[in-house]
């Protein structure tokens, strides 16, 4: 059973950048397609980005397209979400999750294992 841990969150000013990391224990992340989701207070969890096992395919929500970039490093058993030009509306808890069946969807139910999340706050 894979256990995911997100890190890299924090407080950043609008227009700033952050790199979030998703790391796994108990298994190799290379075995999984990975999705990034976020959830703001009072809001439903929404998909942000997705990356295939090989890293050759990616997907982004329209709200972050051109600002966020997802990548992976097999040697470090990690998946990254590089966020730039951050906006206050990006404030949320960010989660990574495994998409075992390569759906590439942003449907929460399509993902099996989830990390506990890392808080990103964009504020001046």
Backbone as JSON Lines, residues from 0, in Angstrom:
{"i":0,"aa":"X","n":[0.84,-1.18,0.0],"ca":[0.0,0.0,0.0],"c":[0.89,1.25,0.0]}
{"i":1,"aa":"X","n":[0.61,2.14,-0.91],"ca":[1.42,3.34,-1.03],"c":[0.93,4.41,-0.06]}
{"i":2,"aa":"X","n":[1.87,5.11,0.54],"ca":[1.57,6.24,1.39],"c":[2.18,7.49,0.76]}
{"i":3,"aa":"X","n":[1.37,8.5,0.58],"ca":[1.81,9.73,-0.05],"c":[1.95,10.85,0.96]}
{"i":4,"aa":"X","n":[2.97,11.65,0.78],"ca":[3.2,12.79,1.64],"c":[3.48,14.02,0.79]}
{"i":5,"aa":"X","n":[2.69,15.06,0.98],"ca":[2.9,16.32,0.29],"c":[3.73,17.25,1.17]}
{"i":6,"aa":"X","n":[4.52,18.08,0.53],"ca":[5.29,19.07,1.25],"c":[5.54,20.26,0.34]}
{"i":7,"aa":"X","n":[6.03,21.33,0.92],"ca":[6.39,22.51,0.15],"c":[5.42,23.66,0.25]}
{"i":8,"aa":"X","n":[4.31,23.45,0.91],"ca":[3.34,24.51,1.05],"c":[3.82,25.59,2.0]}
{"i":9,"aa":"X","n":[3.11,26.7,1.99],"ca":[3.47,27.8,2.85],"c":[2.77,29.07,2.44]}
{"i":10,"aa":"X","n":[3.22,30.17,3.0],"ca":[2.66,31.48,2.69],"c":[3.5,32.16,1.61]}
{"i":11,"aa":"X","n":[2.83,32.63,0.59],"ca":[3.51,33.29,-0.51],"c":[2.69,34.49,-0.96]}
{"i":12,"aa":"X","n":[3.36,35.52,-1.42],"ca":[2.67,36.71,-1.91],"c":[2.1,36.47,-3.3]}
{"i":13,"aa":"X","n":[1.04,37.18,-3.65],"ca":[0.52,37.08,-5.01],"c":[1.62,37.33,-6.03]}
{"i":14,"aa":"X","n":[1.64,36.51,-7.07],"ca":[2.68,36.6,-8.07],"c":[3.89,35.76,-7.77]}
{"i":15,"aa":"X","n":[3.95,35.21,-6.58],"ca":[5.07,34.4,-6.18],"c":[4.98,32.97,-6.68]}
{"i":16,"aa":"X","n":[5.95,32.17,-6.26],"ca":[6.05,30.79,-6.71],"c":[6.29,29.84,-5.56]}
{"i":17,"aa":"X","n":[5.87,28.62,-5.76],"ca":[6.11,27.54,-4.8],"c":[6.28,26.24,-5.57]}
{"i":18,"aa":"X","n":[7.05,25.35,-5.0],"ca":[7.14,23.99,-5.52],"c":[6.61,23.03,-4.48]}
{"i":19,"aa":"X","n":[5.6,22.29,-4.86],"ca":[5.06,21.26,-4.0],"c":[5.64,19.91,-4.41]}
{"i":20,"aa":"X","n":[5.88,19.08,-3.41],"ca":[6.41,17.75,-3.67],"c":[5.44,16.7,-3.18]}
{"i":21,"aa":"X","n":[5.37,15.62,-3.9],"ca":[4.6,14.46,-3.52],"c":[5.56,13.28,-3.5]}
{"i":22,"aa":"X","n":[5.75,12.71,-2.33],"ca":[6.67,11.6,-2.18],"c":[5.95,10.39,-1.63]}
{"i":23,"aa":"X","n":[6.45,9.24,-1.97],"ca":[5.79,8.0,-1.59],"c":[6.69,7.12,-0.74]}
{"i":24,"aa":"X","n":[6.05,6.4,0.13],"ca":[6.71,5.35,0.89],"c":[5.9,4.08,0.72]}
{"i":25,"aa":"X","n":[6.57,2.96,0.84],"ca":[5.88,1.69,0.72],"c":[5.8,1.15,-0.7]}
{"i":26,"aa":"X","n":[6.03,2.01,-1.67],"ca":[6.02,1.6,-3.07],"c":[6.68,2.69,-3.9]}
{"i":27,"aa":"X","n":[6.8,2.43,-5.18],"ca":[7.43,3.37,-6.11],"c":[6.36,4.18,-6.82]}
{"i":28,"aa":"X","n":[6.53,5.49,-6.8],"ca":[5.56,6.36,-7.46],"c":[5.52,6.14,-8.96]}
{"i":29,"aa":"X","n":[6.58,5.59,-9.5],"ca":[6.62,5.32,-10.93],"c":[5.52,4.36,-11.37]}
{"i":30,"aa":"X","n":[4.96,3.64,-10.42],"ca":[3.89,2.7,-10.73],"c":[2.54,3.39,-10.91]}
{"i":31,"aa":"X","n":[2.48,4.67,-10.61],"ca":[1.2,5.37,-10.57],"c":[1.17,6.63,-11.41]}
{"i":32,"aa":"X","n":[0.03,6.85,-12.02],"ca":[-0.3,8.16,-12.52],"c":[-0.69,9.0,-11.31]}
{"i":33,"aa":"X","n":[-0.32,10.26,-11.31],"ca":[-0.54,11.1,-10.14],"c":[-1.36,12.34,-10.49]}
{"i":34,"aa":"X","n":[-2.35,12.58,-9.67],"ca":[-3.13,13.79,-9.81],"c":[-2.88,14.73,-8.65]}
{"i":35,"aa":"X","n":[-2.96,16.02,-8.93],"ca":[-2.91,17.04,-7.9],"c":[-4.29,17.66,-7.78]}
{"i":36,"aa":"X","n":[-4.76,17.76,-6.57],"ca":[-6.05,18.37,-6.27],"c":[-5.86,19.45,-5.23]}
{"i":37,"aa":"X","n":[-6.85,20.29,-5.11],"ca":[-6.83,21.3,-4.05],"c":[-8.23,21.5,-3.51]}
{"i":38,"aa":"X","n":[-8.28,21.92,-2.27],"ca":[-9.56,22.15,-1.63],"c":[-9.46,23.38,-0.74]}
{"i":39,"aa":"X","n":[-10.27,24.36,-1.05],"ca":[-10.36,25.57,-0.25],"c":[-11.48,25.4,0.76]}
{"i":40,"aa":"X","n":[-11.45,26.16,1.86],"ca":[-12.51,26.06,2.86],"c":[-13.89,26.26,2.26]}
{"i":41,"aa":"X","n":[-14.79,25.34,2.57],"ca":[-16.14,25.43,2.07],"c":[-16.33,25.05,0.62]}
{"i":42,"aa":"X","n":[-15.26,24.6,-0.02],"ca":[-15.32,24.24,-1.43],"c":[-15.09,22.75,-1.63]}
{"i":43,"aa":"X","n":[-15.55,22.25,-2.75],"ca":[-15.29,20.86,-3.09],"c":[-13.86,20.71,-3.57]}
{"i":44,"aa":"X","n":[-13.34,19.52,-3.41],"ca":[-12.0,19.24,-3.9],"c":[-12.01,19.26,-5.43]}
{"i":45,"aa":"X","n":[-11.06,19.97,-6.01],"ca":[-11.01,20.1,-7.45],"c":[-9.66,19.67,-8.0]}
{"i":46,"aa":"X","n":[-9.69,19.1,-9.18],"ca":[-8.47,18.68,-9.82],"c":[-7.68,19.87,-10.35]}
{"i":47,"aa":"X","n":[-6.38,19.8,-10.21],"ca":[-5.49,20.87,-10.64],"c":[-4.59,20.41,-11.79]}
{"i":48,"aa":"X","n":[-3.99,19.25,-11.61],"ca":[-3.06,18.75,-12.61],"c":[-2.96,17.23,-12.52]}
{"i":49,"aa":"X","n":[-2.41,16.65,-13.58],"ca":[-2.27,15.2,-13.66],"c":[-1.05,14.87,-14.5]}
{"i":50,"aa":"X","n":[-0.38,13.79,-14.13],"ca":[0.78,13.36,-14.9],"c":[0.78,11.85,-15.0]}
{"i":51,"aa":"X","n":[1.13,11.35,-16.16],"ca":[1.16,9.92,-16.4],"c":[2.37,9.28,-15.73]}
{"i":52,"aa":"X","n":[2.36,7.96,-15.71],"ca":[3.48,7.22,-15.1],"c":[4.83,7.61,-15.67]}
{"i":53,"aa":"X","n":[4.88,7.73,-16.97],"ca":[6.13,8.05,-17.64],"c":[6.45,9.54,-17.6]}
{"i":54,"aa":"X","n":[5.47,10.34,-17.31],"ca":[5.65,11.77,-17.35],"c":[5.46,12.37,-18.73]}
{"i":55,"aa":"X","n":[5.12,11.54,-19.69],"ca":[4.98,12.01,-21.06],"c":[3.67,12.73,-21.31]}
{"i":56,"aa":"X","n":[2.7,12.5,-20.45],"ca":[1.4,13.14,-20.61],"c":[1.05,13.93,-19.36]}
{"i":57,"aa":"X","n":[0.54,15.11,-19.55],"ca":[0.12,15.95,-18.44],"c":[-1.22,16.6,-18.75]}
{"i":58,"aa":"X","n":[-1.86,17.07,-17.72],"ca":[-3.13,17.75,-17.86],"c":[-3.25,18.81,-16.8]}
{"i":59,"aa":"X","n":[-3.92,19.9,-17.15],"ca":[-4.09,21.0,-16.21],"c":[-5.5,21.54,-16.26]}
{"i":60,"aa":"X","n":[-5.97,21.96,-15.11],"ca":[-7.23,22.67,-15.07],"c":[-7.06,24.02,-15.74]}
{"i":61,"aa":"X","n":[-8.12,24.5,-16.35],"ca":[-8.05,25.78,-17.04],"c":[-7.6,26.91,-16.12]}
{"i":62,"aa":"X","n":[-7.97,26.81,-14.86],"ca":[-7.66,27.87,-13.92],"c":[-6.18,28.01,-13.62]}
{"i":63,"aa":"X","n":[-5.4,26.97,-13.89],"ca":[-3.97,27.01,-13.58],"c":[-3.1,26.85,-14.81]}
{"i":64,"aa":"X","n":[-3.7,26.61,-15.94],"ca":[-2.94,26.39,-17.17],"c":[-2.05,27.59,-17.48]}
{"i":65,"aa":"X","n":[-0.8,27.3,-17.76],"ca":[0.16,28.35,-18.05],"c":[0.87,28.87,-16.82]}
{"i":66,"aa":"X","n":[0.37,28.53,-15.65],"ca":[0.99,28.97,-14.4],"c":[1.59,27.83,-13.6]}
{"i":67,"aa":"X","n":[0.98,26.67,-13.69],"ca":[1.45,25.5,-12.95],"c":[2.09,24.51,-13.91]}
{"i":68,"aa":"X","n":[3.04,23.75,-13.39],"ca":[3.7,22.73,-14.18],"c":[3.95,21.5,-13.31]}
{"i":69,"aa":"X","n":[3.54,20.35,-13.79],"ca":[3.73,19.11,-13.05],"c":[4.85,18.3,-13.7]}
{"i":70,"aa":"X","n":[5.67,17.69,-12.88],"ca":[6.77,16.89,-13.37],"c":[7.05,15.77,-12.37]}
{"i":71,"aa":"X","n":[7.9,14.86,-12.77],"ca":[8.25,13.79,-11.84],"c":[9.71,13.41,-11.98]}
{"i":72,"aa":"X","n":[10.25,12.9,-10.89],"ca":[11.63,12.46,-10.83],"c":[11.63,11.05,-10.27]}
{"i":73,"aa":"X","n":[11.79,10.08,-11.15],"ca":[11.75,8.69,-10.73],"c":[12.84,8.34,-9.73]}
{"i":74,"aa":"X","n":[14.03,8.92,-9.91],"ca":[15.14,8.63,-9.03],"c":[14.86,9.06,-7.6]}
{"i":75,"aa":"X","n":[14.1,10.13,-7.45],"ca":[13.75,10.62,-6.12],"c":[12.38,10.15,-5.66]}
{"i":76,"aa":"X","n":[11.75,9.35,-6.5],"ca":[10.43,8.83,-6.17],"c":[9.48,9.95,-5.79]}
{"i":77,"aa":"X","n":[9.46,10.98,-6.62],"ca":[8.68,12.17,-6.3],"c":[8.0,12.74,-7.52]}
{"i":78,"aa":"X","n":[6.91,13.41,-7.26],"ca":[6.19,14.19,-8.27],"c":[6.11,15.62,-7.76]}
{"i":79,"aa":"X","n":[6.31,16.56,-8.65],"ca":[6.34,17.96,-8.26],"c":[5.24,18.75,-8.93]}
{"i":80,"aa":"X","n":[4.81,19.78,-8.25],"ca":[3.91,20.75,-8.83],"c":[4.54,22.12,-8.65]}
{"i":81,"aa":"X","n":[5.04,22.67,-9.73],"ca":[5.64,23.99,-9.7],"c":[4.57,25.03,-9.99]}
{"i":82,"aa":"X","n":[4.38,25.92,-9.07],"ca":[3.33,26.91,-9.17],"c":[3.96,28.29,-9.25]}
{"i":83,"aa":"X","n":[3.54,29.06,-10.23],"ca":[4.05,30.42,-10.4],"c":[2.89,31.36,-10.65]}
{"i":84,"aa":"X","n":[3.18,32.65,-10.57],"ca":[2.15,33.67,-10.74],"c":[0.93,33.35,-9.88]}
{"i":85,"aa":"X","n":[1.21,33.03,-8.65],"ca":[0.15,32.6,-7.75],"c":[-0.83,33.72,-7.45]}
{"i":86,"aa":"X","n":[-2.08,33.33,-7.31],"ca":[-3.17,34.25,-7.03],"c":[-3.83,33.9,-5.71]}
{"i":87,"aa":"X","n":[-4.48,34.85,-5.06],"ca":[-5.17,34.54,-3.81],"c":[-6.14,33.38,-3.94]}
{"i":88,"aa":"X","n":[-6.78,33.25,-5.09],"ca":[-7.72,32.16,-5.29],"c":[-7.06,30.79,-5.4]}
{"i":89,"aa":"X","n":[-5.74,30.76,-5.44],"ca":[-5.01,29.49,-5.4],"c":[-4.88,28.97,-3.97]}
{"i":90,"aa":"X","n":[-5.26,29.77,-3.01],"ca":[-5.17,29.37,-1.61],"c":[-6.03,28.14,-1.36]}
{"i":91,"aa":"X","n":[-5.42,27.09,-0.84],"ca":[-6.12,25.84,-0.61],"c":[-5.16,24.84,0.01]}
{"i":92,"aa":"X","n":[-5.7,23.73,0.45],"ca":[-4.89,22.59,0.8],"c":[-4.7,21.77,-0.47]}
{"i":93,"aa":"X","n":[-3.46,21.47,-0.79],"ca":[-3.15,20.74,-2.0],"c":[-2.83,19.29,-1.68]}
{"i":94,"aa":"X","n":[-3.4,18.41,-2.46],"ca":[-3.24,16.98,-2.28],"c":[-2.7,16.32,-3.54]}
{"i":95,"aa":"X","n":[-1.91,15.3,-3.37],"ca":[-1.59,14.43,-4.48],"c":[-2.28,13.1,-4.26]}
{"i":96,"aa":"X","n":[-2.56,12.41,-5.34],"ca":[-3.29,11.16,-5.26],"c":[-2.92,10.26,-6.42]}
{"i":97,"aa":"X","n":[-3.1,8.97,-6.23],"ca":[-2.77,8.0,-7.27],"c":[-3.97,7.68,-8.13]}
{"i":98,"aa":"X","n":[-3.74,7.72,-9.42],"ca":[-4.74,7.35,-10.41],"c":[-4.27,6.03,-11.02]}
{"i":99,"aa":"X","n":[-4.65,4.96,-10.4],"ca":[-4.14,3.65,-10.76],"c":[-4.53,3.21,-12.16]}
{"i":100,"aa":"X","n":[-5.66,3.67,-12.62],"ca":[-6.18,3.2,-13.9],"c":[-5.98,4.18,-15.04]}
{"i":101,"aa":"X","n":[-5.13,5.15,-14.82],"ca":[-4.75,6.09,-15.86],"c":[-5.95,6.76,-16.51]}
{"i":102,"aa":"X","n":[-6.88,7.15,-15.71],"ca":[-8.07,7.8,-16.23],"c":[-7.77,9.21,-16.72]}
{"i":103,"aa":"X","n":[-6.81,9.86,-16.09],"ca":[-6.49,11.23,-16.44],"c":[-7.61,12.19,-16.1]}
{"i":104,"aa":"X","n":[-8.52,11.75,-15.27],"ca":[-9.67,12.58,-14.93],"c":[-9.39,13.44,-13.71]}
{"i":105,"aa":"X","n":[-10.27,14.4,-13.51],"ca":[-10.24,15.22,-12.3],"c":[-11.41,14.87,-11.4]}
{"i":106,"aa":"X","n":[-11.85,13.64,-11.49],"ca":[-12.91,13.14,-10.64],"c":[-12.29,12.49,-9.41]}
{"i":107,"aa":"X","n":[-12.64,12.98,-8.25],"ca":[-12.06,12.51,-7.0],"c":[-12.2,11.0,-6.85]}
{"i":108,"aa":"X","n":[-13.35,10.46,-7.24],"ca":[-13.62,9.04,-7.08],"c":[-12.71,8.16,-7.9]}
{"i":109,"aa":"X","n":[-12.03,8.72,-8.89],"ca":[-11.15,7.94,-9.73],"c":[-9.79,7.68,-9.09]}
{"i":110,"aa":"X","n":[-9.53,8.28,-7.97],"ca":[-8.25,8.16,-7.3],"c":[-8.36,7.33,-6.04]}
{"i":111,"aa":"X","n":[-7.34,6.54,-5.78],"ca":[-7.4,5.61,-4.67],"c":[-6.65,6.08,-3.42]}
{"i":112,"aa":"X","n":[-5.35,6.31,-3.55],"ca":[-4.57,6.73,-2.39],"c":[-4.31,8.23,-2.41]}
{"i":113,"aa":"X","n":[-4.46,8.84,-1.25],"ca":[-4.32,10.28,-1.09],"c":[-3.32,10.62,0.01]}
{"i":114,"aa":"X","n":[-2.61,11.7,-0.19],"ca":[-1.8,12.25,0.88],"c":[-2.67,13.07,1.82]}
{"i":115,"aa":"X","n":[-2.06,13.6,2.86],"ca":[-2.8,14.37,3.84],"c":[-2.88,15.85,3.51]}
{"i":116,"aa":"X","n":[-2.17,16.28,2.51],"ca":[-2.29,17.64,2.04],"c":[-1.25,18.59,2.62]}
{"i":117,"aa":"X","n":[-1.0,19.66,1.88],"ca":[-0.12,20.72,2.34],"c":[-0.79,22.06,2.04]}
{"i":118,"aa":"X","n":[-0.75,22.95,3.01],"ca":[-1.45,24.22,2.9],"c":[-0.66,25.22,2.07]}
{"i":119,"aa":"X","n":[-1.34,25.81,1.11],"ca":[-0.79,26.9,0.32],"c":[-1.65,28.13,0.56]}
{"i":120,"aa":"X","n":[-1.03,29.19,1.02],"ca":[-1.75,30.43,1.26],"c":[-1.11,31.54,0.45]}
{"i":121,"aa":"X","n":[-1.9,32.16,-0.4],"ca":[-1.42,33.24,-1.25],"c":[-2.05,34.53,-0.75]}
{"i":122,"aa":"X","n":[-1.26,35.36,-0.14],"ca":[-1.77,36.58,0.47],"c":[-0.66,37.61,0.6]}
{"i":123,"aa":"X","n":[-1.03,38.86,0.52],"ca":[-0.09,39.94,0.72],"c":[-0.06,40.4,2.17]}
